[in-house]
């Protein structure tokens, strides 16, 4: 067996953290020499152009009048069977339990009938467990898919424990934290971009998410309104989703429109992080908080809640500050504390960057490779 593997990666190709992690993992594995086959319904947003050792297989669900609900999971499973068989995949790595893990188990069973063994590695990301997992209509199938996978990983210890709590799990789940490609950019060097959003004496606050209710983005704007009373600042909101109009409405009602920019979805938000002074993440639930880690990789301190896996990333009083969910006043106080003293701020900035270095691709990638080798040895 060659030490380079042929790996099918299945993920959501959109702006969510799970898709970003899956895509960056695939890119890094391809750079190392593995052959990566992305199987998704559209090209993953972080993939970029043509890459050595990377192929993309699109999943197309045909529109038939009988289908009130297009059978995406079946089409996905069939595509996995096809790609595994004809591209001679060594294994499948699926990100997000629903429907990727269950479709992968179906594909595995179909292939087994033909005498082909296809190991399945499932990575749990968060909302698949903490939000959808609570829904009884998904539970039996998610439990089955997790139990039948050849290996299962979770992106934080908190998510691992939640999975045991919410599902009937009878197997080991390993924690492999999310990772970043570390490219430190000195925000202050990018004067032109910064000048588009803020005056030199203003701080730049940034929030990035999918603007779903779980992110509590109206609180980002409330926190900003509180900070602005004490420190001259601007807010950049990156992303889009169902809560955007509520947050925009808040800005209109409170005369904040000139100081808050809603950028919409941005394929690569790193440029914006490079001009940020503070990152704000008041989430109700967060299994890891990849965007917080991306901010820290740019030396940006993080004001967050202390929910889920966030304490495994953000260190209170060191890389940023944490508050209980919903405690807007505390998050305002913390933000002012971090921003108001330049010596203290530089300490936060350095510690945030140092902490991010513990989650580099170079450190985390071998953990996935070890899992791949394990499931292949068991075959
Ligand atoms: O944050 C989201 O709602 C998107 C979601 C996803 O699956 O794309 O993110 C989850 O996975 C990310 C990558 O592992 C984690 O960093 C996020 O914390 C997690 N989101 C939640 O738990 C809410």
Tab-separated table of C-alpha atoms and ligand atoms in Angstrom:
chain	number	residue	atom	x	y	z
A	1	UNK	CA	0.000	0.000	0.000
A	2	UNK	CA	1.335	3.436	-0.933
A	3	UNK	CA	1.765	5.812	2.001
A	4	UNK	CA	-0.342	8.287	0.028
A	5	UNK	CA	-4.056	7.651	0.339
A	6	UNK	CA	-7.065	8.253	-1.843
A	7	UNK	CA	-9.556	9.984	0.418
A	8	UNK	CA	-13.151	10.995	-0.279
A	9	UNK	CA	-14.152	14.089	1.694
A	10	UNK	CA	-17.829	14.885	2.135
A	11	UNK	CA	-18.898	18.212	3.636
A	12	UNK	CA	-21.216	21.172	3.348
A	13	UNK	CA	-19.581	23.363	0.701
A	14	UNK	CA	-20.960	26.631	2.108
A	15	UNK	CA	-19.679	29.213	4.608
A	16	UNK	CA	-20.158	27.132	7.795
A	17	UNK	CA	-17.188	26.154	9.929
A	18	UNK	CA	-17.504	22.445	9.186
A	19	UNK	CA	-17.136	23.062	5.454
A	20	UNK	CA	-14.149	25.349	6.032
A	21	UNK	CA	-12.407	22.754	8.214
A	22	UNK	CA	-13.124	19.927	5.736
A	23	UNK	CA	-11.918	21.982	2.769
A	24	UNK	CA	-8.737	23.203	4.468
A	25	UNK	CA	-8.019	19.653	5.626
A	26	UNK	CA	-8.475	18.330	2.076
A	27	UNK	CA	-6.209	21.039	0.653
A	28	UNK	CA	-3.479	20.318	3.195
A	29	UNK	CA	-3.693	16.548	2.660
A	30	UNK	CA	-3.439	17.105	-1.109
A	31	UNK	CA	-0.363	19.304	-0.617
A	32	UNK	CA	1.214	16.432	1.318
A	33	UNK	CA	0.625	14.075	-1.625
A	34	UNK	CA	-2.677	12.371	-0.794
A	35	UNK	CA	-5.317	12.244	-3.552
A	36	UNK	CA	-8.442	14.048	-2.382
A	37	UNK	CA	-11.928	13.636	-3.853
A	38	UNK	CA	-14.446	16.210	-2.611
A	39	UNK	CA	-18.005	14.909	-2.910
A	40	UNK	CA	-20.396	17.849	-2.404
A	41	UNK	CA	-23.427	19.534	-3.993
A	42	UNK	CA	-21.364	22.538	-5.103
A	43	UNK	CA	-17.714	23.531	-5.160
A	44	UNK	CA	-16.539	24.217	-1.570
A	45	UNK	CA	-16.152	27.998	-1.119
A	46	UNK	CA	-12.675	27.794	0.395
A	47	UNK	CA	-11.322	25.424	-2.295
A	48	UNK	CA	-10.130	28.081	-4.732
A	49	UNK	CA	-9.027	27.127	-8.265
A	50	UNK	CA	-7.580	23.951	-9.708
A	51	UNK	CA	-5.232	22.182	-7.276
A	52	UNK	CA	-2.788	19.325	-7.587
A	53	UNK	CA	-4.194	16.038	-6.201
A	54	UNK	CA	-7.700	17.469	-5.770
A	55	UNK	CA	-10.823	16.333	-7.652
A	56	UNK	CA	-14.377	17.484	-7.204
A	57	UNK	CA	-17.483	15.322	-7.707
A	58	UNK	CA	-20.791	17.159	-7.767
A	59	UNK	CA	-23.911	15.605	-6.269
A	60	UNK	CA	-26.954	16.499	-8.404
A	61	UNK	CA	-30.449	15.657	-7.259
A	62	UNK	CA	-32.855	15.515	-10.198
A	63	UNK	CA	-36.106	17.364	-9.911
A	64	UNK	CA	-38.965	14.883	-10.371
A	65	UNK	CA	-42.599	15.989	-9.881
A	66	UNK	CA	-43.270	13.128	-7.471
A	67	UNK	CA	-40.621	14.373	-5.058
A	68	UNK	CA	-41.988	16.796	-2.518
A	69	UNK	CA	-38.605	16.376	-0.778
A	70	UNK	CA	-35.686	15.630	-3.163
A	71	UNK	CA	-33.907	12.468	-1.883
A	72	UNK	CA	-30.491	14.124	-1.442
A	73	UNK	CA	-29.157	11.530	0.997
A	74	UNK	CA	-29.783	8.663	-1.445
A	75	UNK	CA	-28.157	10.484	-4.334
A	76	UNK	CA	-25.202	11.358	-2.109
A	77	UNK	CA	-24.834	7.715	-1.010
A	78	UNK	CA	-24.950	6.563	-4.643
A	79	UNK	CA	-22.303	9.137	-5.587
A	80	UNK	CA	-20.103	7.929	-2.719
A	81	UNK	CA	-20.455	4.335	-3.993
A	82	UNK	CA	-19.572	5.415	-7.523
A	83	UNK	CA	-16.544	7.517	-6.546
A	84	UNK	CA	-15.266	4.938	-4.040
A	85	UNK	CA	-15.501	2.151	-6.610
A	86	UNK	CA	-14.111	3.845	-9.681
A	87	UNK	CA	-11.565	6.146	-8.056
A	88	UNK	CA	-10.542	3.273	-5.760
A	89	UNK	CA	-10.831	5.290	-2.577
A	90	UNK	CA	-9.049	4.005	0.519
A	91	UNK	CA	-11.519	5.680	2.848
A	92	UNK	CA	-14.262	8.264	3.232
A	93	UNK	CA	-14.008	11.155	5.687
A	94	UNK	CA	-17.406	12.751	6.265
A	95	UNK	CA	-17.924	16.037	8.083
A	96	UNK	CA	-21.211	16.702	9.888
A	97	UNK	CA	-23.435	13.809	10.931
A	98	UNK	CA	-26.567	14.736	8.990
A	99	UNK	CA	-26.906	13.430	6.337
A	100	UNK	CA	-23.267	12.787	5.543
A	101	UNK	CA	-22.496	10.102	8.119
A	102	UNK	CA	-25.726	8.199	7.527
A	103	UNK	CA	-25.280	8.387	3.729
A	104	UNK	CA	-21.703	7.129	4.147
A	105	UNK	CA	-22.881	4.132	6.163
A	106	UNK	CA	-25.411	3.317	3.425
A	107	UNK	CA	-22.619	3.561	0.811
A	108	UNK	CA	-20.374	1.373	2.960
A	109	UNK	CA	-23.088	-1.280	3.204
A	110	UNK	CA	-23.786	-1.191	-0.545
A	111	UNK	CA	-20.075	-1.634	-1.295
A	112	UNK	CA	-19.746	-4.442	1.253
A	113	UNK	CA	-22.299	-6.420	-0.792
A	114	UNK	CA	-19.797	-6.232	-3.662
A	115	UNK	CA	-16.899	-7.296	-1.455
A	116	UNK	CA	-15.430	-3.781	-1.207
A	117	UNK	CA	-14.459	-2.529	2.238
A	118	UNK	CA	-14.713	1.239	2.627
A	119	UNK	CA	-13.736	2.598	6.055
A	120	UNK	CA	-15.734	5.659	7.147
A	121	UNK	CA	-14.304	8.368	9.404
A	122	UNK	CA	-16.950	10.751	10.771
A	123	UNK	CA	-16.124	14.158	12.227
A	124	UNK	CA	-18.776	15.794	14.398
A	125	UNK	CA	-18.821	19.582	14.274
A	126	UNK	CA	-21.452	20.964	16.595
A	127	UNK	CA	-24.914	21.869	15.410
A	128	UNK	CA	-25.294	18.326	14.044
A	129	UNK	CA	-25.153	17.221	17.696
A	130	UNK	CA	-26.101	20.158	19.922
A	131	UNK	CA	-29.075	21.465	17.899
A	132	UNK	CA	-30.292	18.742	15.543
A	133	UNK	CA	-29.297	15.969	17.940
A	134	UNK	CA	-31.933	17.168	20.370
A	135	UNK	CA	-34.581	16.510	17.727
A	136	UNK	CA	-36.062	13.049	18.235
A	137	UNK	CA	-36.709	12.739	14.501
A	138	UNK	CA	-32.954	12.526	13.844
A	139	UNK	CA	-31.655	10.759	16.948
A	140	UNK	CA	-31.907	7.056	16.010
A	141	UNK	CA	-30.238	7.531	12.638
A	142	UNK	CA	-27.461	9.771	13.995
A	143	UNK	CA	-26.719	7.273	16.795
A	144	UNK	CA	-26.632	4.442	14.247
A	145	UNK	CA	-24.304	6.331	11.890
A	146	UNK	CA	-21.937	7.289	14.720
A	147	UNK	CA	-21.846	3.747	16.091
A	148	UNK	CA	-21.277	2.208	12.642
A	149	UNK	CA	-18.502	4.582	11.531
A	150	UNK	CA	-15.018	3.064	11.649
A	151	UNK	CA	-13.721	6.080	13.582
A	152	UNK	CA	-15.405	9.167	14.991
A	153	UNK	CA	-13.808	12.452	15.939
A	154	UNK	CA	-15.242	15.552	17.621
A	155	UNK	CA	-13.757	19.034	17.342
A	156	UNK	CA	-13.702	19.633	21.119
A	157	UNK	CA	-13.941	17.796	24.405
A	158	UNK	CA	-17.190	19.645	25.067
A	159	UNK	CA	-18.727	18.300	21.855
A	160	UNK	CA	-17.489	14.787	22.648
A	161	UNK	CA	-19.239	14.878	26.027
A	162	UNK	CA	-22.426	16.366	24.508
A	163	UNK	CA	-22.502	13.523	22.000
A	164	UNK	CA	-22.351	10.911	24.769
A	165	UNK	CA	-25.059	12.807	26.667
A	166	UNK	CA	-27.485	13.224	23.762
A	167	UNK	CA	-27.090	9.971	21.835
A	168	UNK	CA	-26.962	6.249	22.476
A	169	UNK	CA	-23.251	5.925	21.751
A	170	UNK	CA	-21.345	2.716	22.454
A	171	UNK	CA	-17.950	3.521	20.967
A	172	UNK	CA	-14.925	5.757	21.472
A	173	UNK	CA	-14.936	9.318	20.104
A	174	UNK	CA	-11.566	11.022	19.735
A	175	UNK	CA	-11.068	14.760	20.057
A	176	UNK	CA	-9.201	16.391	17.179
A	177	UNK	CA	-9.442	20.169	17.513
A	178	UNK	CA	-9.973	22.463	14.577
A	179	UNK	CA	-6.917	24.091	13.062
A	180	UNK	CA	-5.748	27.128	11.118
A	181	UNK	CA	-3.116	27.914	8.569
A	182	UNK	CA	-1.035	30.419	10.430
A	183	UNK	CA	-0.270	33.499	8.408
A	184	UNK	CA	0.273	36.378	10.758
A	185	UNK	CA	-0.491	39.639	9.120
A	186	UNK	CA	0.125	42.857	10.919
A	187	UNK	CA	-3.231	44.628	10.821
A	188	UNK	CA	-1.665	48.018	11.196
A	189	UNK	CA	0.363	47.430	8.038
A	190	UNK	CA	-2.796	47.279	5.923
A	191	UNK	CA	-3.500	51.001	6.137
A	192	UNK	CA	-5.534	51.252	2.961
A	193	UNK	CA	-8.070	48.583	3.862
A	194	UNK	CA	-8.314	49.816	7.440
A	195	UNK	CA	-8.877	53.368	6.248
A	196	UNK	CA	-11.941	52.209	4.297
A	197	UNK	CA	-13.693	51.343	7.533
A	198	UNK	CA	-12.265	53.438	10.349
A	199	UNK	CA	-10.369	56.605	11.238
A	200	UNK	CA	-6.821	56.093	12.603
A	201	UNK	CA	-7.977	56.818	16.171
A	202	UNK	CA	-10.893	54.352	16.006
A	203	UNK	CA	-10.867	50.651	16.975
A	204	UNK	CA	-12.150	48.066	14.515
A	205	UNK	CA	-14.453	45.416	15.977
A	206	UNK	CA	-15.326	42.375	13.868
A	207	UNK	CA	-17.898	39.592	13.996
A	208	UNK	CA	-18.003	36.699	11.502
A	209	UNK	CA	-20.699	34.015	11.388
A	210	UNK	CA	-23.652	32.586	9.496
A	211	UNK	CA	-26.021	34.954	11.374
A	212	UNK	CA	-28.158	32.087	12.635
A	213	UNK	CA	-30.119	32.558	15.905
A	214	UNK	CA	-27.486	30.571	17.829
A	215	UNK	CA	-24.938	33.365	17.133
A	216	UNK	CA	-27.061	36.045	18.905
A	217	UNK	CA	-25.853	38.684	16.442
A	218	UNK	CA	-28.256	41.330	17.774
A	219	UNK	CA	-26.035	41.219	20.891
A	220	UNK	CA	-22.929	41.922	18.785
A	221	UNK	CA	-24.541	45.215	17.802
A	222	UNK	CA	-25.693	45.908	21.378
A	223	UNK	CA	-22.177	45.240	22.672
A	224	UNK	CA	-20.799	47.586	20.027
A	225	UNK	CA	-23.302	50.291	21.030
A	226	UNK	CA	-22.024	49.979	24.619
A	227	UNK	CA	-18.320	50.026	23.680
A	228	UNK	CA	-18.814	53.032	21.404
A	229	UNK	CA	-19.989	55.126	24.351
A	230	UNK	CA	-16.492	54.824	25.846
A	231	UNK	CA	-14.123	54.057	22.956
A	232	UNK	CA	-14.209	55.455	19.426
A	233	UNK	CA	-14.843	52.439	17.223
A	234	UNK	CA	-16.430	50.871	14.145
A	235	UNK	CA	-18.044	47.456	13.712
A	236	UNK	CA	-17.709	45.169	10.672
A	237	UNK	CA	-20.263	42.358	10.411
A	238	UNK	CA	-19.168	39.571	8.042
A	239	UNK	CA	-21.654	36.902	6.936
A	240	UNK	CA	-25.321	36.557	6.182
A	241	UNK	CA	-28.285	34.645	7.471
A	242	UNK	CA	-31.711	34.799	9.044
A	243	UNK	CA	-30.836	37.243	11.859
A	244	UNK	CA	-29.270	39.905	9.656
A	245	UNK	CA	-32.354	42.054	9.179
A	246	UNK	CA	-33.019	42.145	12.942
A	247	UNK	CA	-29.487	43.395	13.569
A	248	UNK	CA	-29.756	45.941	10.735
A	249	UNK	CA	-33.051	47.146	12.179
A	250	UNK	CA	-31.386	47.645	15.575
A	251	UNK	CA	-28.700	49.782	13.912
A	252	UNK	CA	-31.334	51.920	12.140
A	253	UNK	CA	-33.337	52.454	15.336
A	254	UNK	CA	-30.254	53.374	17.365
A	255	UNK	CA	-28.518	55.634	14.820
A	256	UNK	CA	-25.608	53.223	14.347
A	257	UNK	CA	-25.752	52.792	10.569
A	258	UNK	CA	-22.755	55.041	9.871
A	259	UNK	CA	-20.584	53.041	12.233
A	260	UNK	CA	-21.627	49.478	11.391
A	261	UNK	CA	-20.854	47.833	8.043
A	262	UNK	CA	-22.682	44.667	7.034
A	263	UNK	CA	-20.345	43.143	4.448
A	264	UNK	CA	-22.372	40.014	3.630
A	265	UNK	CA	-20.673	36.703	2.910
A	266	UNK	CA	-16.974	36.961	2.154
A	267	UNK	CA	-15.148	33.980	0.645
A	268	UNK	CA	-11.986	34.618	2.568
A	269	UNK	CA	-12.500	36.783	5.664
A	270	UNK	CA	-8.776	36.805	6.559
A	271	UNK	CA	-8.270	40.282	5.098
A	272	UNK	CA	-10.900	41.711	7.414
A	273	UNK	CA	-9.395	39.908	10.397
A	274	UNK	CA	-6.054	41.464	9.527
A	275	UNK	CA	-7.461	44.935	10.298
A	276	UNK	CA	-9.442	43.907	13.392
A	277	UNK	CA	-8.679	45.053	16.945
A	278	UNK	CA	-11.280	42.891	18.688
A	279	UNK	CA	-13.414	39.877	17.703
A	280	UNK	CA	-16.885	39.504	19.225
A	281	UNK	CA	-18.656	36.131	19.498
A	282	UNK	CA	-21.639	36.100	21.893
A	283	UNK	CA	-22.901	32.641	20.749
A	284	UNK	CA	-25.463	30.693	22.663
A	285	UNK	CA	-23.756	27.458	21.711
A	286	UNK	CA	-20.426	26.865	19.983
A	287	UNK	CA	-18.748	23.494	19.824
A	288	UNK	CA	-15.383	25.070	19.002
A	289	UNK	CA	-15.547	28.573	17.532
A	290	UNK	CA	-13.354	28.355	14.438
A	291	UNK	CA	-13.867	32.039	13.637
A	292	UNK	CA	-12.486	32.943	17.096
A	293	UNK	CA	-9.396	30.849	16.387
A	294	UNK	CA	-8.994	32.510	12.972
A	295	UNK	CA	-9.153	35.896	14.695
A	296	UNK	CA	-6.543	34.835	17.258
A	297	UNK	CA	-4.286	33.683	14.433
A	298	UNK	CA	-4.245	37.332	13.384
A	299	UNK	CA	-3.402	38.406	16.920
A	300	UNK	CA	-6.946	39.609	17.575
A	301	UNK	CA	-8.212	39.162	21.185
A	302	UNK	CA	-11.646	37.523	21.496
A	303	UNK	CA	-14.668	38.646	23.523
A	304	UNK	CA	-16.900	35.562	23.699
A	305	UNK	CA	-19.313	33.616	25.796
A	306	UNK	CA	-18.045	30.684	27.839
A	307	UNK	CA	-20.323	28.148	26.184
A	308	UNK	CA	-19.473	24.709	24.734
A	309	UNK	CA	-15.947	24.400	23.378
A	310	UNK	CA	-15.082	28.118	23.507
A	311	UNK	CA	-13.106	27.785	26.785
A	312	UNK	CA	-10.942	25.201	24.972
A	313	UNK	CA	-9.918	27.931	22.513
A	314	UNK	CA	-10.236	31.330	24.207
A	315	UNK	CA	-8.461	31.771	27.558
A	316	UNK	CA	-10.204	34.169	29.944
A	317	UNK	CA	-7.974	37.112	30.829
A	318	UNK	CA	-5.221	35.838	28.538
A	319	UNK	CA	-6.287	35.618	24.875
A	320	UNK	CA	-9.529	37.512	25.427
A	321	UNK	CA	-12.391	37.477	27.902
A	322	UNK	CA	-15.443	35.251	28.375
A	323	UNK	CA	-18.902	35.937	29.829
A	324	UNK	CA	-22.058	33.944	30.484
A	325	UNK	CA	-24.436	33.692	27.503
A	326	UNK	CA	-26.633	36.798	27.271
A	327	UNK	CA	-24.569	38.959	29.649
A	328	UNK	CA	-24.188	41.892	27.270
A	329	UNK	CA	-23.091	44.309	30.020
A	330	UNK	CA	-20.227	42.003	31.017
A	331	UNK	CA	-19.111	41.687	27.397
A	332	UNK	CA	-19.125	45.499	27.075
A	333	UNK	CA	-17.062	45.855	30.295
A	334	UNK	CA	-14.635	43.177	29.082
A	335	UNK	CA	-14.226	44.806	25.666
A	336	UNK	CA	-13.477	48.197	27.213
A	337	UNK	CA	-11.029	46.539	29.618
A	338	UNK	CA	-9.127	44.864	26.756
A	339	UNK	CA	-9.089	47.911	24.472
A	340	UNK	CA	-8.525	50.757	26.908
A	341	UNK	CA	-4.918	50.183	27.958
A	342	UNK	CA	-2.376	49.837	25.168
A	343	UNK	CA	0.188	47.811	27.167
A	344	UNK	CA	-2.491	45.411	28.359
A	345	UNK	CA	-3.926	45.234	24.842
A	346	UNK	CA	-0.556	44.277	23.335
A	347	UNK	CA	-0.272	41.488	25.918
A	348	UNK	CA	-3.704	40.124	24.918
A	349	UNK	CA	-2.756	40.409	21.263
A	350	UNK	CA	0.478	38.452	21.689
A	351	UNK	CA	-1.149	35.758	23.847
A	352	UNK	CA	-3.985	35.327	21.336
A	353	UNK	CA	-1.458	34.762	18.581
A	354	UNK	CA	0.641	32.377	20.728
A	355	UNK	CA	-2.456	30.351	21.611
A	356	UNK	CA	-3.467	30.082	17.933
A	357	UNK	CA	-0.052	28.553	17.214
A	358	UNK	CA	-1.128	25.537	19.273
A	359	UNK	CA	-3.764	24.808	16.611
A	360	UNK	CA	-1.684	24.935	13.448
A	361	UNK	CA	-2.339	22.643	10.538
A	362	UNK	CA	1.133	21.127	11.026
A	363	UNK	CA	0.129	19.964	14.518
A	364	UNK	CA	-3.388	18.760	13.787
A	365	UNK	CA	-3.025	17.132	10.345
A	366	UNK	CA	-0.950	14.158	11.639
A	367	UNK	CA	-3.762	13.387	14.112
A	368	UNK	CA	-6.150	12.816	11.208
A	369	UNK	CA	-3.515	10.817	9.309
A	370	UNK	CA	-3.096	8.619	12.358
A	371	UNK	CA	-6.857	7.950	12.437
A	372	UNK	CA	-6.789	7.101	8.718
A	373	UNK	CA	-3.932	4.631	9.246
A	374	UNK	CA	-5.761	3.079	12.187
A	375	UNK	CA	-8.966	2.401	10.261
A	376	UNK	CA	-6.958	0.990	7.353
A	377	UNK	CA	-5.072	-1.369	9.680
A	378	UNK	CA	-8.373	-2.589	11.105
A	379	UNK	CA	-9.608	-3.339	7.578
B	1	LIG	O1	-21.359	27.737	13.426
B	1	LIG	C1	-22.191	27.185	12.709
B	1	LIG	O2	-23.399	27.251	12.878
B	1	LIG	C2	-21.701	26.363	11.547
B	1	LIG	C3	-21.272	25.036	12.020
B	1	LIG	C4	-20.927	24.134	10.887
B	1	LIG	O3	-21.066	22.955	11.091
B	1	LIG	O4	-20.531	24.522	9.818
B	1	LIG	O5	-20.177	25.259	12.910
B	1	LIG	C5	-19.876	24.264	13.842
B	1	LIG	O6	-18.659	23.680	13.395
B	1	LIG	C6	-17.529	24.540	13.435
B	1	LIG	C7	-16.338	23.794	12.846
B	1	LIG	O7	-16.035	22.668	13.578
B	1	LIG	C8	-17.277	24.989	14.888
B	1	LIG	O8	-16.153	25.832	14.928
B	1	LIG	C9	-18.519	25.744	15.377
B	1	LIG	O9	-18.325	26.062	16.748
B	1	LIG	C10	-19.753	24.867	15.244
B	1	LIG	N1	-20.929	25.695	15.516
B	1	LIG	C11	-21.693	25.500	16.607
B	1	LIG	O10	-21.480	24.640	17.430
B	1	LIG	C12	-22.833	26.440	16.735
